[in-house]
Amino acid sequence: MTPRTTPKQIHLAAHFPGVNNTTVWTDPRSRSQIEFSSFEHLARTAERGLFDFFFLAEGLRLREHKGRVHDLDVVGRPESLTVLSALAAVTEHLGLAATVNATFNEPYELARRLASLDHLSGGRAAWNVVTSSDAFTGENFRRGGFLDRADRYTRAAEFVATARELWDSWTPGGADGSDRAVGEPQPFAHRGLHFDIAGEFGLPRPPQGHPVVIQAGDSPEGREFAAAGADVVFTRHGTLEAGRAFYADVKGRLAAYGRAPDDLKIMPGVTFVLGDTAAEAQERATEIRRQQVSPQNALLAAEQVWGVDLSAYDPEGPLPDIDPDPDSTLVQGRVKVGDPCAVAEKWRALSRAKGLSLHQTVIETTSRQSFIGTPAAVAEQLEEFVRTDAADGFILVPHLTPGGLDEFVERVVPLLQERGAYRTEYRGATLRSHLGLPEPVWKG
C-alpha cells in the first residue's frame, strides 16, 4: 500500500482592511480604522485561526484627488509599529508585521524599533519593506522626493543590510563565552553609498536573530530584491496561471544568492466571499463589488487612468473617447497605474467586447474577490494554489473592518485542517517558526 503523503502546508496571514477600494465603509457592520478595538478584534480572530501573522499597511501622506484629500483617507491611519506594540500585549503567538518605508527612515532608528517589537513580543516581529520615489509624499520629509526610481531599491537593499548588521552587532547569548544570557554589544561601522554610520547598537540581538523581512513588488528590480534578501513576498498575482509563473520566476532566482526554495515564502494578497451555495456566494460577491465601486468611485478610478477631470461623463455611459494624460498630477499619493494609454485601450476593448458602461468596466477590471464559493470550494481552491506551486500561502484582505475575517476562520479553517493542509496548533514561539524559516546565522 502506498503511504499517504502529507499535503503541502498552507500559510495564512491577515491584512487589516482600511484605506483601499476593498473596504466597504457603507456596511452597518463596519467600524473604526483607528480605534484599538478594531485592530484587537481582527488580531484575536487571526490568532484564533492560527494565522502566521497580522499585517498592517502604511501611508506617509494622505492621498489627494483634484487637490482634495481622497474620501477613503479622511480618517487616516495610525503608525504601524505603535499599533503592533499594543497588539503584542493582547496576543501570544501571532506574528506582527509592520509596513515601514525605507526611503524616509534611517537604519539605526528603525532597526531599534523593530528589535524592540521583537523583544516585547517574544520573537514575532516582521518588517514589510516598501520604497517611494514620490515627491508628493517626500514633501512631508526633509529629504523630499530626491530618489530616482532606480535608486530607491539600492537604498532599500543597503537599508536592510545595514539593519541586519546592527542586529548582529551584539553577540548571541553565550556565543562568545560570556555569562550574560543576552550576549555582549560590539561596535558597528557601516560605510556605504547611502549610509555612513558607526557606534554601538542599543539592544541585544532580537529573539528571531532578525525580524522577518517582507517585500511587496512585482517589477524586475523588486523580484531580484526579494530573491536576494526577503523572507516573504507579498504579491498581487491572484490567478493560478499568473501565480505559478511568478512563483517559478522568483524561486528560480534564489540559488544565485545561495538560498533554498523554502527560504522565501510567496503569499499573494487575496480576498474571499463565502456562501452556503455557489450561487449565493456569487450573489454576495456581486453585491460587495457594487458597494466597493459606486458610480462616483468608478469615475474616480477612471480619472486615475486618464489623468483628467471626468466629472462631466455619465458613469453609466461609454468610456471617455479622449487620450489619457500620462504626466497628470490630478491624483497624488497613489501608485501609478502603469502605461495609462495601454490601460485605457484595454478597458475600451473590454467595454466594446462585452457592451459594458464605464461603471461596469471599472467593476470588472478592478475585481477584488479572488476566491468565491462555498467554504468547501474555497478551501479546495486555496489548497490547489499551494499544492501546484502558485503560492506558499495567502494574505487575506477582508472587506469589512474589523469582523471581515470571522466567517473564514469559523468555516474555512476547519476544512483546511481536515484536509491536513493547515496546522491544528502553533508549534513554535516565533514568527520564523510559524513560517518554517531558518534563523539567520550570526555574522557579528
C-alpha positions as semicolon CSV with decimal commas, in nm:
position;residue;x (nm);y (nm);z (nm)
1;M;0,000;0,000;0,000
2;T;0,136;0,341;-0,098
3;P;0,190;0,556;0,213
4;R;-0,016;0,872;0,231
5;T;0,189;1,185;0,176
6;T;0,140;1,491;0,393
7;P;-0,012;1,780;0,192
8;K;0,196;2,091;0,149
9;Q;0,111;2,321;0,438
10;I;-0,074;2,648;0,375
11;H;0,044;2,969;0,539
12;L;-0,215;3,235;0,623
13;A;-0,186;3,599;0,727
14;A;-0,443;3,872;0,792
15;H;-0,429;4,216;0,630
16;F;-0,609;4,484;0,830
17;P;-0,856;4,647;0,588
18;G;-0,868;5,021;0,567
19;V;-0,757;5,272;0,308
20;N;-0,824;5,094;-0,019
21;N;-1,105;5,017;-0,259
22;T;-1,160;4,677;-0,100
23;T;-1,307;4,805;0,227
24;V;-1,684;4,863;0,234
25;W;-1,747;5,153;0,470
26;T;-2,121;5,176;0,397
27;D;-2,188;4,838;0,559
28;P;-2,351;4,892;0,903
29;R;-2,109;4,635;1,049
30;S;-1,809;4,847;0,952
31;R;-1,629;5,011;1,242
32;S;-1,338;5,248;1,302
33;Q;-0,999;5,201;1,140
34;I;-0,817;5,390;1,417
35;E;-0,977;5,266;1,741
36;F;-0,764;4,999;1,905
37;S;-1,064;4,770;1,950
38;S;-1,079;4,723;1,572
39;F;-0,717;4,612;1,549
40;E;-0,759;4,388;1,853
41;H;-1,070;4,219;1,710
42;L;-0,903;4,126;1,382
43;A;-0,578;4,018;1,551
44;R;-0,758;3,795;1,802
45;T;-0,960;3,641;1,517
46;A;-0,643;3,572;1,319
47;E;-0,477;3,412;1,620
48;R;-0,787;3,200;1,683
49;G;-0,746;3,085;1,323
50;L;-0,376;3,002;1,388
51;F;-0,258;3,253;1,128
52;D;0,113;3,320;1,084
53;F;0,093;3,696;1,113
54;F;-0,115;4,016;1,122
55;F;-0,020;4,266;0,851
56;L;-0,053;4,645;0,861
57;A;-0,016;4,873;0,560
58;E;0,134;5,221;0,587
59;G;0,078;5,562;0,436
60;L;0,304;5,861;0,488
61;R;0,072;6,118;0,332
62;L;-0,300;6,138;0,273
63;R;-0,374;6,084;-0,094
64;E;-0,529;6,366;-0,293
65;H;-0,771;6,374;-0,583
66;K;-0,823;6,703;-0,769
67;G;-0,635;6,880;-0,491
68;R;-0,855;6,745;-0,211
69;V;-0,794;6,466;0,037
70;H;-0,926;6,143;-0,110
71;D;-1,251;6,026;0,054
72;L;-1,103;5,696;0,172
73;D;-0,819;5,879;0,351
74;V;-1,025;6,126;0,553
75;V;-0,997;5,923;0,875
76;G;-0,628;5,848;0,824
77;R;-0,442;5,559;0,982
78;P;-0,218;5,517;1,289
79;E;0,154;5,442;1,274
80;S;0,206;5,067;1,232
81;L;0,472;4,983;1,492
82;T;0,280;5,167;1,763
83;V;-0,032;4,961;1,693
84;L;0,162;4,634;1,678
85;S;0,339;4,704;2,007
86;A;-0,003;4,731;2,170
87;L;-0,121;4,411;1,997
88;A;0,182;4,226;2,133
89;A;0,023;4,255;2,477
90;V;-0,310;4,100;2,375
91;T;-0,180;3,814;2,156
92;E;0,055;3,524;2,233
93;H;0,155;3,360;1,906
94;L;0,051;3,582;1,615
95;G;0,327;3,743;1,411
96;L;0,315;4,124;1,390
97;A;0,412;4,275;1,053
98;A;0,460;4,648;1,000
99;T;0,495;4,822;0,666
100;V;0,771;5,081;0,703
101;N;0,920;5,293;0,426
102;A;1,293;5,250;0,360
103;T;1,312;5,582;0,175
104;F;1,203;5,811;0,460
105;N;1,356;5,639;0,764
106;E;1,706;5,574;0,896
107;P;1,859;5,230;0,971
108;Y;1,957;5,280;1,334
109;E;1,623;5,414;1,450
110;L;1,412;5,165;1,257
111;A;1,633;4,869;1,349
112;R;1,591;4,970;1,714
113;R;1,211;4,996;1,686
114;L;1,182;4,658;1,511
115;A;1,418;4,492;1,760
116;S;1,211;4,640;2,043
117;L;0,893;4,487;1,898
118;D;1,068;4,152;1,853
119;H;1,184;4,152;2,215
120;L;0,850;4,269;2,356
121;S;0,657;4,007;2,155
122;G;0,895;3,719;2,215
123;G;1,013;3,696;1,855
124;R;0,707;3,784;1,646
125;A;0,812;4,099;1,458
126;A;0,819;4,144;1,081
127;W;0,906;4,435;0,854
128;N;0,737;4,486;0,517
129;V;0,994;4,691;0,327
130;V;0,849;4,950;0,089
131;T;1,008;5,235;-0,103
132;S;0,899;5,563;-0,258
133;S;1,029;5,798;-0,524
134;D;0,716;6,013;-0,492
135;A;0,796;6,382;-0,442
136;F;0,438;6,437;-0,322
137;T;0,498;6,207;-0,025
138;G;0,851;6,338;0,013
139;E;0,724;6,690;0,085
140;N;0,644;6,565;0,436
141;F;1,014;6,489;0,492
142;R;1,343;6,675;0,483
143;R;1,474;6,451;0,206
144;G;1,182;6,528;-0,022
145;G;1,134;6,321;-0,336
146;F;1,501;6,312;-0,423
147;L;1,533;5,943;-0,513
148;D;1,502;5,827;-0,870
149;R;1,303;5,506;-0,917
150;A;1,620;5,305;-0,983
151;D;1,789;5,439;-0,669
152;R;1,510;5,353;-0,430
153;Y;1,585;4,980;-0,447
154;T;1,959;5,031;-0,399
155;R;1,884;5,238;-0,088
156;A;1,634;4,978;0,034
157;A;1,880;4,692;-0,017
158;E;2,152;4,879;0,171
159;F;1,898;4,977;0,439
160;V;1,803;4,613;0,504
161;A;2,167;4,503;0,501
162;T;2,258;4,779;0,747
163;A;1,972;4,689;0,981
164;R;2,093;4,329;0,982
165;E;2,446;4,445;1,064
166;L;2,304;4,635;1,361
167;W;2,103;4,335;1,485
168;D;2,417;4,120;1,453
169;S;2,639;4,372;1,631
170;W;2,550;4,209;1,963
171;T;2,678;3,858;2,016
172;P;2,405;3,599;2,067
173;G;2,361;3,499;2,429
174;G;2,663;3,290;2,531
175;A;2,812;3,287;2,181
176;D;3,139;3,442;2,297
177;G;3,163;3,252;2,622
178;S;3,000;3,535;2,814
179;D;2,792;3,452;3,119
180;R;2,541;3,713;3,010
181;A;2,238;3,542;2,852
182;V;2,171;3,838;2,625
183;G;2,521;3,850;2,475
184;E;2,754;4,146;2,450
185;P;2,744;4,467;2,241
186;Q;3,015;4,513;1,979
187;P;3,099;4,833;1,792
188;F;2,950;4,858;1,441
189;A;3,061;5,058;1,140
190;H;2,884;5,077;0,806
191;R;3,028;5,271;0,513
192;G;2,810;5,265;0,204
193;L;2,658;5,468;-0,077
194;H;2,351;5,574;0,122
195;F;2,456;5,529;0,486
196;D;2,774;5,610;0,677
197;I;2,721;5,525;1,043
198;A;2,923;5,389;1,335
199;G;2,868;5,332;1,704
200;E;2,704;5,073;1,930
201;F;2,353;4,937;1,891
202;G;2,128;4,988;2,192
203;L;1,955;4,647;2,212
204;P;2,060;4,282;2,229
205;R;2,017;4,066;1,920
206;P;1,642;4,007;1,862
207;P;1,489;3,672;1,964
208;Q;1,449;3,574;1,596
209;G;1,803;3,684;1,515
210;H;1,650;3,921;1,261
211;P;1,281;4,016;1,237
212;V;1,117;3,859;0,932
213;V;1,157;4,076;0,619
214;I;0,860;4,101;0,382
215;Q;0,880;4,260;0,039
216;A;0,597;4,375;-0,187
217;G;0,675;4,442;-0,551
218;D;0,642;4,287;-0,894
219;S;0,895;4,479;-1,102
220;P;1,216;4,303;-1,213
221;E;1,403;4,507;-0,951
222;G;1,151;4,406;-0,685
223;R;1,176;4,037;-0,772
224;E;1,555;4,047;-0,754
225;F;1,543;4,238;-0,426
226;A;1,311;3,971;-0,284
227;A;1,532;3,684;-0,402
228;A;1,840;3,846;-0,253
229;G;1,714;3,907;0,097
230;A;1,340;3,884;0,169
231;D;1,177;3,613;0,380
232;V;0,823;3,665;0,244
233;V;0,692;3,816;-0,080
234;F;0,355;3,991;-0,075
235;T;0,231;3,975;-0,435
236;R;-0,091;4,054;-0,621
237;H;-0,089;3,755;-0,857
238;G;-0,435;3,618;-0,790
239;T;-0,490;3,375;-1,079
240;L;-0,350;3,023;-1,083
241;E;-0,154;3,072;-1,404
242;A;-0,005;3,409;-1,306
243;G;0,078;3,276;-0,961
244;R;0,266;2,977;-1,099
245;A;0,467;3,196;-1,335
246;F;0,560;3,442;-1,061
247;Y;0,638;3,161;-0,815
248;A;0,870;2,985;-1,062
249;D;1,045;3,309;-1,157
250;V;1,117;3,433;-0,804
251;K;1,204;3,092;-0,658
252;G;1,433;3,035;-0,956
253;R;1,637;3,342;-0,861
254;L;1,719;3,218;-0,510
255;A;2,005;2,984;-0,598
256;A;2,214;3,274;-0,725
257;Y;2,216;3,405;-0,367
258;G;2,290;3,069;-0,205
259;R;1,932;3,028;-0,087
260;A;1,699;2,729;-0,093
261;P;1,342;2,747;-0,230
262;D;1,190;2,720;0,119
263;D;1,392;3,018;0,242
264;L;1,136;3,250;0,080
265;K;0,758;3,226;0,116
266;I;0,535;3,368;-0,158
267;M;0,200;3,490;-0,026
268;P;-0,036;3,679;-0,260
269;G;-0,288;3,920;-0,115
270;V;-0,634;3,776;-0,180
271;T;-0,999;3,831;-0,094
272;F;-1,282;3,586;-0,045
273;V;-1,661;3,569;-0,043
274;L;-1,842;3,272;0,112
275;G;-2,195;3,138;0,070
276;D;-2,394;2,826;0,152
277;T;-2,416;2,762;-0,223
278;A;-2,208;2,872;-0,519
279;A;-2,497;3,088;-0,641
280;E;-2,534;3,258;-0,304
281;A;-2,160;3,329;-0,286
282;Q;-2,163;3,480;-0,635
283;E;-2,465;3,694;-0,550
284;R;-2,290;3,820;-0,236
285;A;-1,971;3,891;-0,433
286;T;-2,167;4,093;-0,690
287;E;-2,331;4,299;-0,418
288;I;-1,996;4,361;-0,246
289;R;-1,850;4,483;-0,575
290;R;-2,140;4,726;-0,614
291;Q;-2,064;4,858;-0,266
292;Q;-1,692;4,883;-0,335
293;V;-1,735;5,057;-0,672
294;S;-2,016;5,308;-0,666
295;P;-2,081;5,515;-0,981
296;Q;-1,882;5,800;-0,825
297;N;-1,594;5,570;-0,732
298;A;-1,595;5,439;-1,091
299;L;-1,538;5,794;-1,218
300;L;-1,256;5,841;-0,965
301;A;-1,094;5,516;-1,081
302;A;-1,119;5,627;-1,444
303;E;-0,967;5,964;-1,358
304;Q;-0,668;5,781;-1,213
305;V;-0,612;5,626;-1,557
306;W;-0,699;5,922;-1,779
307;G;-0,545;6,185;-1,552
308;V;-0,815;6,440;-1,633
309;D;-1,140;6,559;-1,479
310;L;-1,418;6,326;-1,596
311;S;-1,698;6,468;-1,381
312;A;-1,894;6,560;-1,696
313;Y;-1,912;6,195;-1,802
314;D;-2,200;5,965;-1,716
315;P;-2,063;5,660;-1,527
316;E;-2,342;5,451;-1,680
317;G;-2,239;5,566;-2,027
318;P;-1,942;5,479;-2,251
319;L;-1,575;5,521;-2,163
320;P;-1,405;5,853;-2,245
321;D;-1,302;5,887;-2,607
322;I;-1,008;6,116;-2,524
323;D;-0,645;6,015;-2,471
324;P;-0,506;5,990;-2,117
325;D;-0,258;6,245;-1,987
326;P;0,048;6,041;-1,879
327;D;0,204;6,340;-1,699
328;S;-0,104;6,429;-1,496
329;T;-0,084;6,531;-1,129
330;L;-0,460;6,511;-1,083
331;V;-0,412;6,221;-0,841
332;Q;-0,137;6,247;-0,581
333;G;-0,003;5,978;-0,347
334;R;-0,126;5,673;-0,538
335;V;0,088;5,418;-0,717
336;K;0,078;5,485;-1,090
337;V;-0,136;5,251;-1,299
338;G;0,147;5,177;-1,544
339;D;0,111;5,296;-1,903
340;P;-0,217;5,496;-1,891
341;C;-0,270;5,473;-2,268
342;A;-0,230;5,094;-2,263
343;V;-0,465;5,060;-1,966
344;A;-0,725;5,284;-2,130
345;E;-0,713;5,082;-2,452
346;K;-0,750;4,757;-2,257
347;W;-1,058;4,899;-2,083
348;R;-1,205;5,014;-2,416
349;A;-1,152;4,673;-2,573
350;L;-1,328;4,504;-2,280
351;S;-1,612;4,756;-2,293
352;R;-1,663;4,700;-2,666
353;A;-1,645;4,323;-2,640
354;K;-1,897;4,294;-2,357
355;G;-2,104;4,607;-2,409
356;L;-2,009;4,749;-2,069
357;S;-2,061;5,100;-1,936
358;L;-1,779;5,289;-1,768
359;H;-1,915;5,181;-1,428
360;Q;-1,941;4,815;-1,531
361;T;-1,594;4,823;-1,686
362;V;-1,435;4,951;-1,367
363;I;-1,614;4,684;-1,163
364;E;-1,486;4,410;-1,394
365;T;-1,128;4,537;-1,431
366;T;-1,076;4,607;-1,061
367;S;-1,241;4,292;-0,929
368;R;-1,107;4,210;-0,585
369;Q;-1,275;3,881;-0,499
370;S;-1,010;3,616;-0,555
371;F;-1,198;3,318;-0,410
372;I;-1,577;3,292;-0,430
373;G;-1,784;2,990;-0,331
374;T;-1,888;2,761;-0,051
375;P;-1,640;2,711;0,234
376;A;-1,554;2,368;0,092
377;A;-1,494;2,509;-0,257
378;V;-1,277;2,793;-0,126
379;A;-1,072;2,552;0,087
380;E;-1,017;2,334;-0,219
381;Q;-0,907;2,632;-0,431
382;L;-0,666;2,756;-0,166
383;E;-0,511;2,412;-0,137
384;E;-0,479;2,382;-0,515
385;F;-0,281;2,707;-0,535
386;V;-0,035;2,586;-0,274
387;R;-0,020;2,225;-0,391
388;T;0,059;2,329;-0,751
389;D;0,320;2,591;-0,655
390;A;0,124;2,904;-0,734
391;A;0,177;3,024;-0,375
392;D;0,302;2,916;-0,033
393;G;0,007;3,078;0,137
394;F;-0,212;3,386;0,135
395;I;-0,251;3,725;0,297
396;L;-0,627;3,760;0,336
397;V;-0,773;4,107;0,279
398;P;-1,131;4,115;0,417
399;H;-1,379;4,377;0,301
400;L;-1,509;4,463;0,647
401;T;-1,333;4,630;0,942
402;P;-1,283;4,451;1,174
403;G;-1,513;4,146;1,150
404;G;-1,442;4,050;0,792
405;L;-1,224;3,754;0,887
406;D;-1,468;3,593;1,131
407;E;-1,655;3,375;0,881
408;F;-1,335;3,250;0,717
409;V;-1,190;3,137;1,050
410;E;-1,513;2,970;1,154
411;R;-1,598;2,795;0,825
412;V;-1,285;2,755;0,608
413;V;-1,000;2,696;0,854
414;P;-1,157;2,375;0,996
415;L;-1,191;2,235;0,644
416;L;-0,825;2,308;0,566
417;Q;-0,733;2,130;0,889
418;E;-0,946;1,829;0,793
419;R;-0,755;1,814;0,463
420;G;-0,429;1,802;0,656
421;A;-0,313;2,116;0,479
422;Y;-0,318;2,352;0,779
423;R;-0,189;2,343;1,135
424;T;-0,412;2,250;1,426
425;E;-0,193;2,429;1,680
426;Y;0,104;2,661;1,698
427;R;0,418;2,450;1,737
428;G;0,673;2,726;1,788
429;A;0,707;3,058;1,966
430;T;0,840;3,284;1,690
431;L;0,712;3,403;1,354
432;R;1,006;3,231;1,185
433;S;0,892;2,903;1,335
434;H;0,536;2,960;1,206
435;L;0,668;3,023;0,856
436;G;0,924;2,742;0,864
437;L;1,210;2,985;0,807
438;P;1,564;2,927;0,933
439;E;1,708;3,156;1,198
440;P;1,972;3,382;1,042
441;V;2,333;3,285;1,105
442;W;2,502;3,539;1,330
443;K;2,752;3,746;1,131
444;G;2,899;3,956;1,407
